[in-house]
Coordinates of C-alpha atoms and ligand atoms in Angstrom, one line a residue:
X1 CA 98.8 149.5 60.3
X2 CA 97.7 146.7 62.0
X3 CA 100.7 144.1 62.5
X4 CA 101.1 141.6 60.3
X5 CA 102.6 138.9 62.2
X6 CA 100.0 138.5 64.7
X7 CA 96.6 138.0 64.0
X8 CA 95.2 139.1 66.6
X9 CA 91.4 139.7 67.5
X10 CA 89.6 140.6 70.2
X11 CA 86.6 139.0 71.2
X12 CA 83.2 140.2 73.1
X13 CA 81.1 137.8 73.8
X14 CA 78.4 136.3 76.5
X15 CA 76.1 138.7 75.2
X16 CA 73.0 137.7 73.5
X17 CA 72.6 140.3 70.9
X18 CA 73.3 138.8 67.6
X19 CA 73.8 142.4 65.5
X20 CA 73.3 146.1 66.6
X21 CA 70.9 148.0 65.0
X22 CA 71.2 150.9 66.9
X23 CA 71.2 153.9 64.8
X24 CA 74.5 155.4 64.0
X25 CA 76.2 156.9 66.9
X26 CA 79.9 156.4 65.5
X27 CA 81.2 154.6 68.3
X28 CA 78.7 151.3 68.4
X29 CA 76.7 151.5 71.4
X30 CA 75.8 148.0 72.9
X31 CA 72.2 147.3 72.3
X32 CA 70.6 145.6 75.4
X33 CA 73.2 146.5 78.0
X34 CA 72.7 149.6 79.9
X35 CA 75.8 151.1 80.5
X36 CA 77.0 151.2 84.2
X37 CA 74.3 152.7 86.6
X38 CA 74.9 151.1 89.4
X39 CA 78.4 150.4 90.8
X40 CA 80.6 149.4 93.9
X41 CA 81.1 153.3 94.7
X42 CA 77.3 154.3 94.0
X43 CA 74.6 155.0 91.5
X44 CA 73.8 156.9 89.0
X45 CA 70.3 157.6 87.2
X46 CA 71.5 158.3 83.2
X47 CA 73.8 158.7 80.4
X48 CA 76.1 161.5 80.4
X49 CA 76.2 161.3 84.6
X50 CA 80.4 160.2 85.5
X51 CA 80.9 157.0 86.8
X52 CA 83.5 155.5 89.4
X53 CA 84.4 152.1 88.7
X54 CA 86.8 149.9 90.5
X55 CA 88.9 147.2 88.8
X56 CA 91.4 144.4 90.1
X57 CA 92.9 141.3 89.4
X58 CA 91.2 138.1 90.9
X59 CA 93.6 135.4 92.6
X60 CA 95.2 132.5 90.5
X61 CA 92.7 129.7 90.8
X62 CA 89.7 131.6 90.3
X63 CA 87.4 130.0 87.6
X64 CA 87.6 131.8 84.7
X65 CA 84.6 131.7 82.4
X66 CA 83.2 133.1 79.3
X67 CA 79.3 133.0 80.8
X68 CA 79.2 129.2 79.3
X69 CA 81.6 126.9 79.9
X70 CA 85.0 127.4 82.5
X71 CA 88.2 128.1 81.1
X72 CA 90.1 126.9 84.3
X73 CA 91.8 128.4 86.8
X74 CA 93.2 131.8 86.1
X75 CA 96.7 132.1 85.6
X76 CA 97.5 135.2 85.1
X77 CA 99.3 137.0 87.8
X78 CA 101.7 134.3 87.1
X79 CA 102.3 134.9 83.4
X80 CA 102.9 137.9 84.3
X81 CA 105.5 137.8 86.7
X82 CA 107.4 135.5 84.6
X83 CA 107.1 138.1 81.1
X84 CA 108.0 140.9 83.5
X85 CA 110.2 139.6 85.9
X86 CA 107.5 140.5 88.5
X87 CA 108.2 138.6 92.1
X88 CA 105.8 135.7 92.8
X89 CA 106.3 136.3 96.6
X90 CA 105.1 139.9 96.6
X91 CA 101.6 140.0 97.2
X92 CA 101.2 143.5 97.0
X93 CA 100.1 143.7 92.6
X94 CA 100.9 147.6 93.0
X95 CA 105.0 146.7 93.4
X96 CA 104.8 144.4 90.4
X97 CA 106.5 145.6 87.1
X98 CA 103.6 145.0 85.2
X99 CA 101.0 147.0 87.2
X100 CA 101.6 150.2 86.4
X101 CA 100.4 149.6 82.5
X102 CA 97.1 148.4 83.8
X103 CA 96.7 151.2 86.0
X104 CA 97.3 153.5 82.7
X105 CA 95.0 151.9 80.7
X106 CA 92.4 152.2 82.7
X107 CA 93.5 155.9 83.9
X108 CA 93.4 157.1 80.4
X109 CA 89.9 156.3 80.3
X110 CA 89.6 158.6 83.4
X111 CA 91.6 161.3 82.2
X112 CA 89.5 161.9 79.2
X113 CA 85.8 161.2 80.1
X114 CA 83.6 161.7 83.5
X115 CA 84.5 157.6 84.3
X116 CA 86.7 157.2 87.3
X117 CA 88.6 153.9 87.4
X118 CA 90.0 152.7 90.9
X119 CA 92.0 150.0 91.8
X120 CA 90.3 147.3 94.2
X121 CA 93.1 145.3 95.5
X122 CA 91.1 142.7 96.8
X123 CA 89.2 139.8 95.7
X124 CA 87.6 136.6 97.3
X125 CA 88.5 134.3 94.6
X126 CA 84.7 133.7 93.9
X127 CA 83.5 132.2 90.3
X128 CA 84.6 134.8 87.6
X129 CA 81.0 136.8 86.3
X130 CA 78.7 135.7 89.2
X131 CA 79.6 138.6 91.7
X132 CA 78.6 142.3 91.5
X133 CA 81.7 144.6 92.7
X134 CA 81.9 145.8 96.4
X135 CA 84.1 148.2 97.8
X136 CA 86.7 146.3 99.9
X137 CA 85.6 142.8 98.5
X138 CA 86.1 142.7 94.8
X139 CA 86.2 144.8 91.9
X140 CA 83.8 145.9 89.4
X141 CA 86.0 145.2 86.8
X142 CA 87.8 141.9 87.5
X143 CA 90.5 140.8 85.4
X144 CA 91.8 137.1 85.2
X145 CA 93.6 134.7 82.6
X146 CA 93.5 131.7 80.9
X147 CA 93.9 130.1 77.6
X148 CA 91.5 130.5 75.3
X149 CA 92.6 129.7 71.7
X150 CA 96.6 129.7 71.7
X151 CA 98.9 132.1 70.3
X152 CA 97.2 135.0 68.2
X153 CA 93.7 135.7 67.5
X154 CA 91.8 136.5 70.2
X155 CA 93.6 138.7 72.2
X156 CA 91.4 138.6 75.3
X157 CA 87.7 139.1 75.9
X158 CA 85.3 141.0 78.0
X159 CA 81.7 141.3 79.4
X160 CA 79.7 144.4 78.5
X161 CA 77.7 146.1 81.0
X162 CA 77.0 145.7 84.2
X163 CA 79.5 143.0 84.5
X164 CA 82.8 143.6 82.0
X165 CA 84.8 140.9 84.1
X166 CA 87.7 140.8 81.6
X167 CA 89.9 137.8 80.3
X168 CA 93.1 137.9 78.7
X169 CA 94.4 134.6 77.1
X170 CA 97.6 133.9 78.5
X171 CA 98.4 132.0 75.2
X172 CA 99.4 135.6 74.2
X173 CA 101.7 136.7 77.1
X174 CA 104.7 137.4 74.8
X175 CA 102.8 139.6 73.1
X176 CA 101.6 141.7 75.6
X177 CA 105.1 141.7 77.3
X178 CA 106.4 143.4 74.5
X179 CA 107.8 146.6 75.5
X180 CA 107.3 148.3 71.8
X181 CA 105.9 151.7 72.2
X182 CA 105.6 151.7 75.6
X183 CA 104.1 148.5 75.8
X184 CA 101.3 149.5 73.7
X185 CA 100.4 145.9 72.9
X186 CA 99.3 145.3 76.3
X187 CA 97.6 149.2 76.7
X188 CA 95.7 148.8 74.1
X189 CA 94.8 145.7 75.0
X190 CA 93.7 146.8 78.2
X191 CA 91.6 149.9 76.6
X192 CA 89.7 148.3 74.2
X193 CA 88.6 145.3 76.7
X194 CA 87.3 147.9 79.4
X195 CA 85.8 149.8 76.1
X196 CA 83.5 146.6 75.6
X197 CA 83.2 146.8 79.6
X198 CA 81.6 150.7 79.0
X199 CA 79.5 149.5 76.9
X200 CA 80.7 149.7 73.1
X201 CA 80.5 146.8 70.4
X202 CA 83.2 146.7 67.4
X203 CA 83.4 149.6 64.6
X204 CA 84.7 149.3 61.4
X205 CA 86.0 152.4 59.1
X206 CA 87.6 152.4 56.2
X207 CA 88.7 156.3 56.8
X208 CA 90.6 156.1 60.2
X209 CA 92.1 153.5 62.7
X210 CA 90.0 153.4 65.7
X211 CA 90.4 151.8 69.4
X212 CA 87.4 149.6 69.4
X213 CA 88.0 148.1 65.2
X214 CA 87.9 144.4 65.7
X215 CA 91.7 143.9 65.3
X216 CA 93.9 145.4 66.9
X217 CA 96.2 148.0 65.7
X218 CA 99.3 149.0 67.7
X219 CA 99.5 152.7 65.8
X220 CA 97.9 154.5 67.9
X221 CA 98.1 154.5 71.8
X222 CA 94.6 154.4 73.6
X223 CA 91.0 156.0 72.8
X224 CA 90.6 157.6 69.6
X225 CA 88.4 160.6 69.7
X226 CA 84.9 158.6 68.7
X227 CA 85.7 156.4 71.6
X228 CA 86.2 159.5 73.6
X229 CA 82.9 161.0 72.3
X230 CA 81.8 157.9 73.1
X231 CA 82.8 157.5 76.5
X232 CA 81.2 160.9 76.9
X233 CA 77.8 159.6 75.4
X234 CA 77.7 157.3 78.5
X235 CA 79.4 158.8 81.5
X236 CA 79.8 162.7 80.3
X237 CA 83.2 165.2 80.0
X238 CA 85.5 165.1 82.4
X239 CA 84.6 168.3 84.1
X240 CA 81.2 166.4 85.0
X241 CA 83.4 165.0 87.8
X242 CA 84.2 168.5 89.1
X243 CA 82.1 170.1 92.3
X244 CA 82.5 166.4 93.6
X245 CA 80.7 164.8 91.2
X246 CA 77.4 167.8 90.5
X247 CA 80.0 168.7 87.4
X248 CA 79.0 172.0 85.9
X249 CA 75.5 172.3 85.1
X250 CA 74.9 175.7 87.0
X251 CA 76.4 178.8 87.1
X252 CA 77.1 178.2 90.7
X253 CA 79.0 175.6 89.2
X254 CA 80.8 176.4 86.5
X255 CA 84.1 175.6 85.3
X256 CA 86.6 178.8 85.3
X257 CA 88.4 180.1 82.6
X258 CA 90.3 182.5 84.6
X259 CA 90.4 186.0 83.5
X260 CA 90.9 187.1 80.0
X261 CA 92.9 189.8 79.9
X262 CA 92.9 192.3 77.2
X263 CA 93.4 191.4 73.5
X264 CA 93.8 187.8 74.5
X265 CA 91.5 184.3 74.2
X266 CA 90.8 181.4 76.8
X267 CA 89.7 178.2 74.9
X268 CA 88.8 174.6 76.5
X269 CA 88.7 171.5 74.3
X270 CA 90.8 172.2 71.7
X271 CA 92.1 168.7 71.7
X272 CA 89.5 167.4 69.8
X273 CA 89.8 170.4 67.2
X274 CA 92.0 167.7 64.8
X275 CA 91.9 166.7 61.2
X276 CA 91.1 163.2 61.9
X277 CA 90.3 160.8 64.4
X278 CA 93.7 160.7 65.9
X279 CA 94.2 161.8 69.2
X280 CA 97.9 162.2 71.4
X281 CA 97.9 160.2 74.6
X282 CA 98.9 162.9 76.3
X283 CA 96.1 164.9 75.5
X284 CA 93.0 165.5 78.0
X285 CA 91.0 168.8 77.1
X286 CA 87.7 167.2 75.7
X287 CA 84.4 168.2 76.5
X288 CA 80.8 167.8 75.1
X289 CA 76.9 168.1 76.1
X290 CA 76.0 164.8 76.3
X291 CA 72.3 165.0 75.9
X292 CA 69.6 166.9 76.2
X293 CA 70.0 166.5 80.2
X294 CA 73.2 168.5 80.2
X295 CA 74.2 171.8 80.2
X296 CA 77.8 173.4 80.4
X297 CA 78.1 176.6 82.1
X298 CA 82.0 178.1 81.7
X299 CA 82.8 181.5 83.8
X300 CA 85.5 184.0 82.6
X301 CA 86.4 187.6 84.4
X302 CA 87.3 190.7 82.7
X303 CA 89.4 193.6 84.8
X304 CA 86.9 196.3 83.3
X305 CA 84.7 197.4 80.9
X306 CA 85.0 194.8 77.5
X307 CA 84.2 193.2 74.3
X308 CA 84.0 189.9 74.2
X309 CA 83.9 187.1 71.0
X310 CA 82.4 183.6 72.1
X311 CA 83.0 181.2 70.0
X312 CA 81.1 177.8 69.5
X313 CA 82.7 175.3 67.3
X314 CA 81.4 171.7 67.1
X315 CA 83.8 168.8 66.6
X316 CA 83.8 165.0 66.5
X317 CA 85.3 164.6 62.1
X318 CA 83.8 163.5 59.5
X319 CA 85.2 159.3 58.7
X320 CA 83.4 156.4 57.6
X321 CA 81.9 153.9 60.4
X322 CA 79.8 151.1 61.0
X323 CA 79.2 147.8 63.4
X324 CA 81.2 144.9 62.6
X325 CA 80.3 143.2 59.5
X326 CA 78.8 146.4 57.5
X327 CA 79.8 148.3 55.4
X328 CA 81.8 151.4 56.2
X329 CA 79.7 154.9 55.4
X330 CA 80.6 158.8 55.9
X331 CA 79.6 160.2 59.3
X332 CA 80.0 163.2 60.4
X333 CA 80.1 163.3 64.3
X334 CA 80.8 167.3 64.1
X335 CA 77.1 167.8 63.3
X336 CA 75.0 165.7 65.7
X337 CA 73.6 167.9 67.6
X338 CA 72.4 171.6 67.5
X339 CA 73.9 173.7 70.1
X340 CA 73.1 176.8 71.9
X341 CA 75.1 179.2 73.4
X342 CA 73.9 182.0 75.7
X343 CA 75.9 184.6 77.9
X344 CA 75.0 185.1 81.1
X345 CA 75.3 189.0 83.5
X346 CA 77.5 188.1 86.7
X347 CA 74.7 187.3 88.2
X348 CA 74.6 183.9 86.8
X349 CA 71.0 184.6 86.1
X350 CA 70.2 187.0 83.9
X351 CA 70.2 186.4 80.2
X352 CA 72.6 188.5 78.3
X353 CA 72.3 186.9 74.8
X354 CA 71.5 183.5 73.3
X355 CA 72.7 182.5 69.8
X356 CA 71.5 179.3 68.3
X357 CA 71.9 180.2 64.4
X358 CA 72.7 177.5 62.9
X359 CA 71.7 173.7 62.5
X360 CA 73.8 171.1 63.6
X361 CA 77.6 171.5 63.0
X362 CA 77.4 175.4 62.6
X363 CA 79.3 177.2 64.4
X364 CA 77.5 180.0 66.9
X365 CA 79.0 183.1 67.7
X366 CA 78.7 185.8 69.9
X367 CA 80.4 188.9 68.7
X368 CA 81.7 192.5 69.9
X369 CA 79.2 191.9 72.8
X370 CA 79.6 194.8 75.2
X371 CA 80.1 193.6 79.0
X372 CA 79.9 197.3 80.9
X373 CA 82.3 196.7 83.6
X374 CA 84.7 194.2 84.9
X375 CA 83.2 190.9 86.5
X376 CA 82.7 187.2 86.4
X377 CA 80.4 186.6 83.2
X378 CA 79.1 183.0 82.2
X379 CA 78.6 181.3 79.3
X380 CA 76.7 178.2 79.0
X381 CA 76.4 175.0 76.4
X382 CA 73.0 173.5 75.5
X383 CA 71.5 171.2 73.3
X384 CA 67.8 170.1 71.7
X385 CA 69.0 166.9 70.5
X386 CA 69.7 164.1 72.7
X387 CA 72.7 162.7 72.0
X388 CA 76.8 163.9 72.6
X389 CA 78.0 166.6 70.7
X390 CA 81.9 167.4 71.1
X391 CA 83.1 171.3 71.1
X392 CA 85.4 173.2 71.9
X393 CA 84.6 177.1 73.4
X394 CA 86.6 180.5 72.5
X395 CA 86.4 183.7 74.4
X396 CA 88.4 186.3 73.3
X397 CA 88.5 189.6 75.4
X398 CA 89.0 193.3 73.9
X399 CA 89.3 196.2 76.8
X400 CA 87.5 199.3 76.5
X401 CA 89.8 202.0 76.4
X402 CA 88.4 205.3 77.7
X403 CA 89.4 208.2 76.1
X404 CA 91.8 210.3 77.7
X405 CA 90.6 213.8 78.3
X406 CA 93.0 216.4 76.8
X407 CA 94.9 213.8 75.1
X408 CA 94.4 215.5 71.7
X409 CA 96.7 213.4 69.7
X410 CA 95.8 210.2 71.0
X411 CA 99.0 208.8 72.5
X412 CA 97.9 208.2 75.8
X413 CA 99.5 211.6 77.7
X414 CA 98.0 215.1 78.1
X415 CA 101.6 217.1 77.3
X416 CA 103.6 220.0 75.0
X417 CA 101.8 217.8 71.8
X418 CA 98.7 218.2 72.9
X419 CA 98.8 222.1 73.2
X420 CA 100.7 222.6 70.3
X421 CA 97.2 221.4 68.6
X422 CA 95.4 223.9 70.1
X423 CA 97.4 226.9 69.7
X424 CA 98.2 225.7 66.0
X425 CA 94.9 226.1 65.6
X426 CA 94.0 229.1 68.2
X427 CA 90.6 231.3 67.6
X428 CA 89.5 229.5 64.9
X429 CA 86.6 227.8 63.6
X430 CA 85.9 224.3 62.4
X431 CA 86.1 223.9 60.0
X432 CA 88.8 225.1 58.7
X433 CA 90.6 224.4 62.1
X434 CA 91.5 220.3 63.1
X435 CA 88.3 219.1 64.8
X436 CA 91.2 217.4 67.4
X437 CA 91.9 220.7 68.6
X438 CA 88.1 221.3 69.7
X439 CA 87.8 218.7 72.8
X440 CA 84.4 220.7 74.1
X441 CA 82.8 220.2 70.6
X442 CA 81.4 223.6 70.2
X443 CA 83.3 224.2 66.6
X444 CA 85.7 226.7 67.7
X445 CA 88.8 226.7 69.1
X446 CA 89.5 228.9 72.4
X447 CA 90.0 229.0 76.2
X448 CA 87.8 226.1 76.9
X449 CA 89.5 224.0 74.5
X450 CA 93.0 225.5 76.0
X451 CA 91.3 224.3 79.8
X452 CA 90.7 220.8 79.5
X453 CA 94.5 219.8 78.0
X454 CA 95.8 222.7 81.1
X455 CA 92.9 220.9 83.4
X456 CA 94.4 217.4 82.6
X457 CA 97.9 218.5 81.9
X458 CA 100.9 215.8 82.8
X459 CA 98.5 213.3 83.1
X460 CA 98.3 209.5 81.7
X461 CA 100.9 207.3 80.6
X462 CA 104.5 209.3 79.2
X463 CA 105.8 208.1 76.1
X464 CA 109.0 206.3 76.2
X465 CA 112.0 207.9 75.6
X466 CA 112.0 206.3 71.8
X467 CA 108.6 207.3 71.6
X468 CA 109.1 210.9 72.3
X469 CA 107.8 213.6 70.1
X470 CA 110.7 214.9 67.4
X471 CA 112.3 218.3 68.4
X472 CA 110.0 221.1 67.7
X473 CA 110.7 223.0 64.8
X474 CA 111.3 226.9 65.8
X475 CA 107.8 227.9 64.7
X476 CA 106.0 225.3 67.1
X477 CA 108.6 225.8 70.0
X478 CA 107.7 229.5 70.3
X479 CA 103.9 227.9 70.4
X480 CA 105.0 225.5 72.9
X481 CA 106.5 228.2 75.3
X482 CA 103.6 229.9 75.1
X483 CA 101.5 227.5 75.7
X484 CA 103.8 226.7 79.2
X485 CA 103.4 230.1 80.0
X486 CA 99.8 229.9 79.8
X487 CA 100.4 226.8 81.8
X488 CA 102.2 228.5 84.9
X489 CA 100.3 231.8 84.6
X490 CA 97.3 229.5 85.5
X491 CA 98.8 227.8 87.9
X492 CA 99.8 231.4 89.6
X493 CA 96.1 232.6 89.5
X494 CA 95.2 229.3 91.6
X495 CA 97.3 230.5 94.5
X496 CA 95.5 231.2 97.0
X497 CA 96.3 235.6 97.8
X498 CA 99.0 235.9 100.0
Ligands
ZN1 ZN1 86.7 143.8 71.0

């Protein structure tokens, strides 16, 4: 819950909107801001396409401002040293104590969406919020200090999009030096400050504890999943990073599954596959289409001929949201957008089957599809409506097991059992004779029956020892004997004359 002692709130302002109206997305999208298209480390042309970002911490000295009036000179890197025994002669920030949770905070965000967070180590010291980021110069995302309203309520502050410059006031230093939970004061912090820097205003829910709720809460460690969703909204999955930076959008391109072997399931994203809005900080397998623009392709193998289940699921949870100051209602961010499945030949190209059954937050299946032989297959992720949809994707493999000629009984070896079910039921029709003991299908029982278990005999897979077949009983071993000197009498005939 969120702690009681301090009051804390954080703050987003030097923005001019006065209330989003956007429609609901979960997460609150900033209205007016465009999230990042253009950064120190390149551009980009719309949501859903990853985005590198670099962030740094400005000099002591630099004016710190909230886009009105100066705050002073930041004094952060020395509060920091002092609360974490950091050196004030090492100018290096990477060897300081404390850098390691900023570089965390802003890697989470990495690890879990297509944004790629790197650390700028320099900075010119010019006015906080009146540069644009350069590689080698300053940071997209620079970070200073200064006091802002003393100890407790707001936490720290921070610029949406395209600048997110963030401030922390150094009123609170104690409390984000406190180590509790692995110094989750300061990480979340950190995360929700560069959330407002990707371009997401306040939620409220009544239902679940979120990163981005005006106050913070120290229960949780980082992104929740709707700020993950969210994060995918803007700058896509993580895998839209892949193929240096083309992601996944073609066969050509698509993310492996490896091969499924038989009776077994591959899935991918099955960390957001939970009961709430709760997410581990360890956990990273989250992907989504994030609009209409995007489409996942996924490739599995199979060693041979196959079944194969695909399986479709939508996620995001159901929880109550709204923008700050409303009033919490259900949303359910499993059913936002409609998604289509097909699966593709190994080819890449060719159509195999496309299921798109059900409205938004059904899941599509693909079931007992025949694949004839071993291959590469793909599977591919679309959607009509154009906004992020989470999911997670299930392909479970079944082998098709050719029969065995001659193996009668089924056991996977052409031996003694096998004959035994033939002469059992020798020169007779079916019925009444065991249809197993007619392998040429012609409905009676005779020396073409007896040649495909002799033409295949000793072949496939012997059962294990514990496996074997019980000790004949007198009757059937007289059969059996027989049936081995039919056996070797055939094998004498195939001699060539001597
Ligand atoms: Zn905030």
């Amino acid at each position: 819950m969120i702690k009681a002692i301090i009051v804390a709130l954080y703050l987003a302002p030097a923005v001019l909107v006065l209330v989003t109206t956007s429609v609901a997305h979960g997460f609150i999208i900033e209205n007016g801001a465009s999230p990042w298209l253009n950064t120190a480390s390149g551009s980009r042309t719309a949501n859903g396409q990853p985005a590198t970002l670099t962030w740094g911490i400005v000099p002591d000295g630099t004016d710190v401002n909230d886009g009105f009036i100066s705050l002073g000179g930041s004094d952060l890197i020395a509060n920091l040293n002092t609360a974490f025994s950091g050196d004030p002669l090492e100018a290096d920030h990477t060897l300081q104590p404390w850098f390691g949770f900023f570089a965390e905070a802003f890697g989470r965000w990495s690890e879990v969406s297509g944004l790629t967070y790197l650390y700028e180590p320099n900075d010119t010291g010019l006015s906080f919020a009146s540069a644009a980021g350069a590689l080698g110069v300053r940071a997209d995302v620079r970070i200073g200090g200064a006091s802002v309203d003393g100890l407790s309520d707001t936490l720290a502050f921070n610029f949406f999009p395209d600048n997110s410059d963030m401030v922390l006031d150094t009123d609170d230093i104690s409390f984000f030096a406190d180590g509790t939970g692995e110094h989750v004061n300061l990480g979340n912090t950190l995360t929700h400050e560069a959330g407002h820097g990707l371009g997401f205003r306040h939620v409220v829910s009544d239902t679940d504890a979120l990163l981005m709720e005006p106050s913070i809460n120290t229960d949780f460690d980082g992104p929740q999943l709707d700020e993950v969703r969210g994060a995918h909204f803007y700058y896509g999955d993580a895998l839209e990073k892949s193929n240096g930076g083309l992601g996944n959008n073609t066969a050509a391109l698509a993310h492996s599954l490896g091969t499924i072997e038989d009776a077994t399931t591959a899935s991918i994203g099955v960390d957001a596959d939970t009961p709430d809005q709760s997410i581990s900080p360890d956990a990273t397998d989250f992907i989504s289409v994030s609009n209409t623009g995007d489409i996942d392709y996924y490739a599995f193998t199979v060693t041979e001929e196959s079944t194969v289940d695909i399986e479709l699921k939508p996620l995001g949870g159901q929880f109550s949201q709204s923008g700050e100051g409303g009033i919490p209602s259900p949303f359910d961010a499993s059913a936002r957008a409609d998604l289509s499945l097909t699966l593709w030949d190994t080819d890449g190209l060719t159509p195999l089957v496309t299921v798109d059954a059900l409205p938004a937050g059904g899941i599509e299946s693909i079931l007992d599809f025949a694949l004839p032989a071993g291959g590469e297959y793909f599977a591919s992720i679309t959607t009509t409506t154009d906004t992020v949809q989470l999911y997670r994707l299930d392909v479970s493999v079944e082998s098709v097991v050719e029969p065995l000629p001659g193996d009668l009984d089924g056991d996977g070896f052409v031996g003694i059992d096998d004959l035994n079910i033939i002469l059992a039921n020798w020169n007779q029709s079916v019925p009444p004779a065991d249809p197993l003991a007619d392998p040429s299908d012609d409905k009676f029982i005779g020396i073409d029956d007896l040649n495909i278990v002799l033409a295949n005999f000793n072949t496939g897979t012997p059962p294990a020892l514990d496996d074997a077949a019980p000790v004949p009983e007198p009757g059937t071993l007289g059969t059996a004997l027989f049936a081995i000197y039919l056996l070797l009498s055939r094998k004498v005939l195939d001699y060539p004359a001597r």
